Every structure is written in C-alpha cells, then in structure tokens.
C-alpha cells in the first residue's frame, strides 16, 4: 500500500511548514489527487490518520481534491475525458496521438496553520489561516 509512504511524505512536508512558521499544530492539509495517479483516496485518508498520531498533525483534517483526467488530441485539439482505464485515442477524429493534460497530479495545495496567539475557549476552536501553499 503505497498510500502509507505518500501520507508519511505529506506529514513530513507539513511538519516542516509548521516548524518554519513556529507553530505546534496543523489544522488541515489539502491535496490534489489525479484520477490516474494510482492513489486510492480512502487508503490515503486512513494512512494519514495512522501516520499523524503523535505528531503536530494529530487531529488535522486531510482534504483530498479529486482531479478528473483530461486528454487533448494533438491533431484536432479536442479535450476529452479518457476514462478509466484511459482510452487515449481521440473520440472526434480517431487520432491516437494525444497527451494527458490532467489527472496525474499528486500535490500538496496548502497547509492550514492556526492563527498566532489564538486560543480555544468555550468549546469553539479559533478559525484557521492559510499561511503557506506548498507544492
């Protein structure tokens, strides 16, 4: 299950971000995961929960933004959804020379850190602030 190693790399990167900003917790991490990346989102979420235990990301939310696959025909420039498994010939002109333009992404979009000096009172958590986009 390679999602475990992906989750560990995401946690390491987010911990580095928290350290650079001098904060001791992370509220959320947002990822873009392409349809053709080979990553199973549910397995990634489970792995994230496992690897965040005992870290500054314990309890942090993992937001996974699914990116649909898109291909473009190099002959007629039509953009189309190649499907899964991908069909990479153009549905318009039948040309087999196409390029994938979206769907292989696996990237950290941003890490949400708590506001500096904010505290939790009365059972309500302070609003987070996006402090840094990490890609």
PDB file of C-alpha atoms in Angstrom:
ATOM      1  CA  UNK A   1       0.000   0.000   0.000  1.00  0.00           C
ATOM      2  CA  UNK A   2       1.995   2.975  -1.292  1.00  0.00           C
ATOM      3  CA  UNK A   3      -0.546   5.389   0.218  1.00  0.00           C
ATOM      4  CA  UNK A   4       1.221   4.912   3.566  1.00  0.00           C
ATOM      5  CA  UNK A   5       4.521   6.226   2.193  1.00  0.00           C
ATOM      6  CA  UNK A   6       2.688   9.083   0.451  1.00  0.00           C
ATOM      7  CA  UNK A   7       0.950  10.019   3.720  1.00  0.00           C
ATOM      8  CA  UNK A   8       4.295   9.921   5.549  1.00  0.00           C
ATOM      9  CA  UNK A   9       5.836  12.285   2.971  1.00  0.00           C
ATOM     10  CA  UNK A  10       2.857  14.665   3.258  1.00  0.00           C
ATOM     11  CA  UNK A  11       3.183  14.679   7.059  1.00  0.00           C
ATOM     12  CA  UNK A  12       6.910  15.369   6.847  1.00  0.00           C
ATOM     13  CA  UNK A  13       6.346  18.301   4.498  1.00  0.00           C
ATOM     14  CA  UNK A  14       3.535  19.747   6.644  1.00  0.00           C
ATOM     15  CA  UNK A  15       5.663  19.383   9.796  1.00  0.00           C
ATOM     16  CA  UNK A  16       8.450  21.326   8.057  1.00  0.00           C
ATOM     17  CA  UNK A  17       5.924  24.069   7.235  1.00  0.00           C
ATOM     18  CA  UNK A  18       4.723  24.220  10.854  1.00  0.00           C
ATOM     19  CA  UNK A  19       8.318  24.373  12.096  1.00  0.00           C
ATOM     20  CA  UNK A  20       9.204  27.205   9.683  1.00  0.00           C
ATOM     21  CA  UNK A  21       6.230  29.206  10.970  1.00  0.00           C
ATOM     22  CA  UNK A  22       6.909  28.439  14.622  1.00  0.00           C
ATOM     23  CA  UNK A  23       3.584  26.713  15.317  1.00  0.00           C
ATOM     24  CA  UNK A  24       2.988  23.485  17.184  1.00  0.00           C
ATOM     25  CA  UNK A  25      -0.039  22.198  15.290  1.00  0.00           C
ATOM     26  CA  UNK A  26      -1.527  21.888  11.833  1.00  0.00           C
ATOM     27  CA  UNK A  27      -5.269  22.178  11.256  1.00  0.00           C
ATOM     28  CA  UNK A  28      -5.555  20.800   7.721  1.00  0.00           C
ATOM     29  CA  UNK A  29      -3.654  19.701   4.650  1.00  0.00           C
ATOM     30  CA  UNK A  30      -5.220  19.946   1.203  1.00  0.00           C
ATOM     31  CA  UNK A  31      -4.040  17.680  -1.609  1.00  0.00           C
ATOM     32  CA  UNK A  32      -4.865  17.467  -5.308  1.00  0.00           C
ATOM     33  CA  UNK A  33      -5.013  13.826  -6.407  1.00  0.00           C
ATOM     34  CA  UNK A  34      -5.441  12.960 -10.067  1.00  0.00           C
ATOM     35  CA  UNK A  35      -7.788  10.239 -11.243  1.00  0.00           C
ATOM     36  CA  UNK A  36      -4.869   8.475 -12.979  1.00  0.00           C
ATOM     37  CA  UNK A  37      -2.321   8.940 -10.180  1.00  0.00           C
ATOM     38  CA  UNK A  38      -2.866   5.429  -8.853  1.00  0.00           C
ATOM     39  CA  UNK A  39      -3.709   6.760  -5.384  1.00  0.00           C
ATOM     40  CA  UNK A  40      -6.769   5.413  -3.578  1.00  0.00           C
ATOM     41  CA  UNK A  41      -8.181   8.394  -1.645  1.00  0.00           C
ATOM     42  CA  UNK A  42      -9.748   6.303   1.152  1.00  0.00           C
ATOM     43  CA  UNK A  43      -6.497   4.404   1.710  1.00  0.00           C
ATOM     44  CA  UNK A  44      -4.626   7.720   1.763  1.00  0.00           C
ATOM     45  CA  UNK A  45      -7.031   9.153   4.368  1.00  0.00           C
ATOM     46  CA  UNK A  46      -6.644   6.061   6.558  1.00  0.00           C
ATOM     47  CA  UNK A  47      -2.848   6.162   6.213  1.00  0.00           C
ATOM     48  CA  UNK A  48      -2.818   9.879   7.046  1.00  0.00           C
ATOM     49  CA  UNK A  49      -4.682   9.203  10.304  1.00  0.00           C
ATOM     50  CA  UNK A  50      -2.183   6.481  11.212  1.00  0.00           C
ATOM     51  CA  UNK A  51       0.991   8.455  10.491  1.00  0.00           C
ATOM     52  CA  UNK A  52      -0.202  11.695  12.115  1.00  0.00           C
ATOM     53  CA  UNK A  53      -0.595  10.085  15.560  1.00  0.00           C
ATOM     54  CA  UNK A  54       1.892  11.684  17.957  1.00  0.00           C
ATOM     55  CA  UNK A  55       2.867  14.455  15.509  1.00  0.00           C
ATOM     56  CA  UNK A  56       1.920  18.123  15.161  1.00  0.00           C
ATOM     57  CA  UNK A  57      -0.646  16.919  12.620  1.00  0.00           C
ATOM     58  CA  UNK A  58      -2.556  14.748  15.107  1.00  0.00           C
ATOM     59  CA  UNK A  59      -6.223  15.548  14.545  1.00  0.00           C
ATOM     60  CA  UNK A  60      -5.552  17.538  11.365  1.00  0.00           C
ATOM     61  CA  UNK A  61      -8.025  17.238   8.522  1.00  0.00           C
ATOM     62  CA  UNK A  62      -6.881  15.788   5.209  1.00  0.00           C
ATOM     63  CA  UNK A  63      -8.806  17.375   2.352  1.00  0.00           C
ATOM     64  CA  UNK A  64      -8.454  15.448  -0.901  1.00  0.00           C
ATOM     65  CA  UNK A  65      -9.397  17.340  -4.055  1.00  0.00           C
ATOM     66  CA  UNK A  66     -10.053  14.876  -6.879  1.00  0.00           C
ATOM     67  CA  UNK A  67      -8.736  15.935 -10.283  1.00  0.00           C
ATOM     68  CA  UNK A  68     -10.526  14.297 -13.225  1.00  0.00           C
ATOM     69  CA  UNK A  69      -8.394  13.008 -16.082  1.00  0.00           C
ATOM     70  CA  UNK A  70      -8.355  15.102 -19.254  1.00  0.00           C
ATOM     71  CA  UNK A  71      -6.598  14.390 -22.541  1.00  0.00           C
ATOM     72  CA  UNK A  72      -6.043  16.591 -25.613  1.00  0.00           C
ATOM     73  CA  UNK A  73      -5.788  15.383 -29.168  1.00  0.00           C
ATOM     74  CA  UNK A  74      -2.622  16.681 -30.812  1.00  0.00           C
ATOM     75  CA  UNK A  75      -4.297  16.564 -34.252  1.00  0.00           C
ATOM     76  CA  UNK A  76      -7.611  18.391 -33.679  1.00  0.00           C
ATOM     77  CA  UNK A  77      -7.040  19.888 -30.152  1.00  0.00           C
ATOM     78  CA  UNK A  78     -10.213  18.339 -28.714  1.00  0.00           C
ATOM     79  CA  UNK A  79     -10.075  17.928 -24.928  1.00  0.00           C
ATOM     80  CA  UNK A  80     -11.858  14.869 -23.600  1.00  0.00           C
ATOM     81  CA  UNK A  81     -12.172  12.602 -20.576  1.00  0.00           C
ATOM     82  CA  UNK A  82     -10.125   9.477 -21.337  1.00  0.00           C
ATOM     83  CA  UNK A  83     -11.931   7.313 -18.767  1.00  0.00           C
ATOM     84  CA  UNK A  84     -10.539   4.566 -16.561  1.00  0.00           C
ATOM     85  CA  UNK A  85      -8.681   2.665 -17.807  1.00  0.00           C
ATOM     86  CA  UNK A  86      -7.709   5.534 -20.100  1.00  0.00           C
ATOM     87  CA  UNK A  87      -8.610   5.458 -23.797  1.00  0.00           C
ATOM     88  CA  UNK A  88      -6.113   7.788 -25.392  1.00  0.00           C
ATOM     89  CA  UNK A  89      -7.421   7.927 -28.954  1.00  0.00           C
ATOM     90  CA  UNK A  90      -9.482  10.946 -29.922  1.00  0.00           C
ATOM     91  CA  UNK A  91     -13.248  10.343 -29.924  1.00  0.00           C
ATOM     92  CA  UNK A  92     -13.653  13.111 -32.553  1.00  0.00           C
ATOM     93  CA  UNK A  93     -11.043  12.364 -35.234  1.00  0.00           C
ATOM     94  CA  UNK A  94      -9.777   8.928 -34.137  1.00  0.00           C
ATOM     95  CA  UNK A  95      -6.160  10.100 -33.910  1.00  0.00           C
ATOM     96  CA  UNK A  96      -4.016   8.119 -31.480  1.00  0.00           C
ATOM     97  CA  UNK A  97      -1.597  10.953 -30.728  1.00  0.00           C
ATOM     98  CA  UNK A  98      -2.969  12.510 -27.562  1.00  0.00           C
ATOM     99  CA  UNK A  99      -1.471  14.000 -24.440  1.00  0.00           C
ATOM    100  CA  UNK A 100      -2.706  13.815 -20.867  1.00  0.00           C
ATOM    101  CA  UNK A 101      -3.270  17.345 -19.590  1.00  0.00           C
ATOM    102  CA  UNK A 102      -4.746  16.492 -16.173  1.00  0.00           C
ATOM    103  CA  UNK A 103      -5.261  13.516 -13.934  1.00  0.00           C
ATOM    104  CA  UNK A 104      -1.761  12.515 -12.825  1.00  0.00           C
ATOM    105  CA  UNK A 105      -1.469  15.147 -10.084  1.00  0.00           C
ATOM    106  CA  UNK A 106      -0.370  14.318  -6.567  1.00  0.00           C
ATOM    107  CA  UNK A 107       0.486  17.582  -4.853  1.00  0.00           C
ATOM    108  CA  UNK A 108       0.105  19.467  -1.622  1.00  0.00           C
ATOM    109  CA  UNK A 109      -2.010  22.551  -2.327  1.00  0.00           C
ATOM    110  CA  UNK A 110      -1.836  24.132   1.098  1.00  0.00           C
ATOM    111  CA  UNK A 111      -1.270  23.587   4.790  1.00  0.00           C
ATOM    112  CA  UNK A 112      -3.628  25.344   7.193  1.00  0.00           C
ATOM    113  CA  UNK A 113      -1.964  26.544  10.381  1.00  0.00           C
ATOM    114  CA  UNK A 114      -3.651  28.010  13.461  1.00  0.00           C
ATOM    115  CA  UNK A 115      -3.735  31.764  13.981  1.00  0.00           C
ATOM    116  CA  UNK A 116      -0.839  33.011  16.074  1.00  0.00           C
ATOM    117  CA  UNK A 117      -1.833  33.644  19.686  1.00  0.00           C
ATOM    118  CA  UNK A 118      -5.357  32.233  19.268  1.00  0.00           C
ATOM    119  CA  UNK A 119      -6.736  30.048  21.998  1.00  0.00           C
ATOM    120  CA  UNK A 120      -9.703  27.735  22.338  1.00  0.00           C
ATOM    121  CA  UNK A 121     -12.343  28.954  24.812  1.00  0.00           C
ATOM    122  CA  UNK A 122     -15.863  27.802  25.422  1.00  0.00           C
ATOM    123  CA  UNK A 123     -15.516  24.738  23.230  1.00  0.00           C
ATOM    124  CA  UNK A 124     -15.051  26.642  19.987  1.00  0.00           C
ATOM    125  CA  UNK A 125     -11.868  26.420  18.008  1.00  0.00           C
ATOM    126  CA  UNK A 126     -10.240  29.525  16.505  1.00  0.00           C
ATOM    127  CA  UNK A 127     -10.531  29.985  12.777  1.00  0.00           C
ATOM    128  CA  UNK A 128      -7.506  28.720  10.889  1.00  0.00           C
ATOM    129  CA  UNK A 129      -5.463  30.705   8.452  1.00  0.00           C
ATOM    130  CA  UNK A 130      -3.816  29.506   5.297  1.00  0.00           C
ATOM    131  CA  UNK A 131      -0.274  30.506   5.912  1.00  0.00           C
ATOM    132  CA  UNK A 132       1.559  28.779   3.106  1.00  0.00           C
ATOM    133  CA  UNK A 133       0.886  26.917  -0.090  1.00  0.00           C
ATOM    134  CA  UNK A 134       3.242  24.010  -0.570  1.00  0.00           C
ATOM    135  CA  UNK A 135       3.519  22.263  -3.887  1.00  0.00           C
TER     136      UNK A 135
END
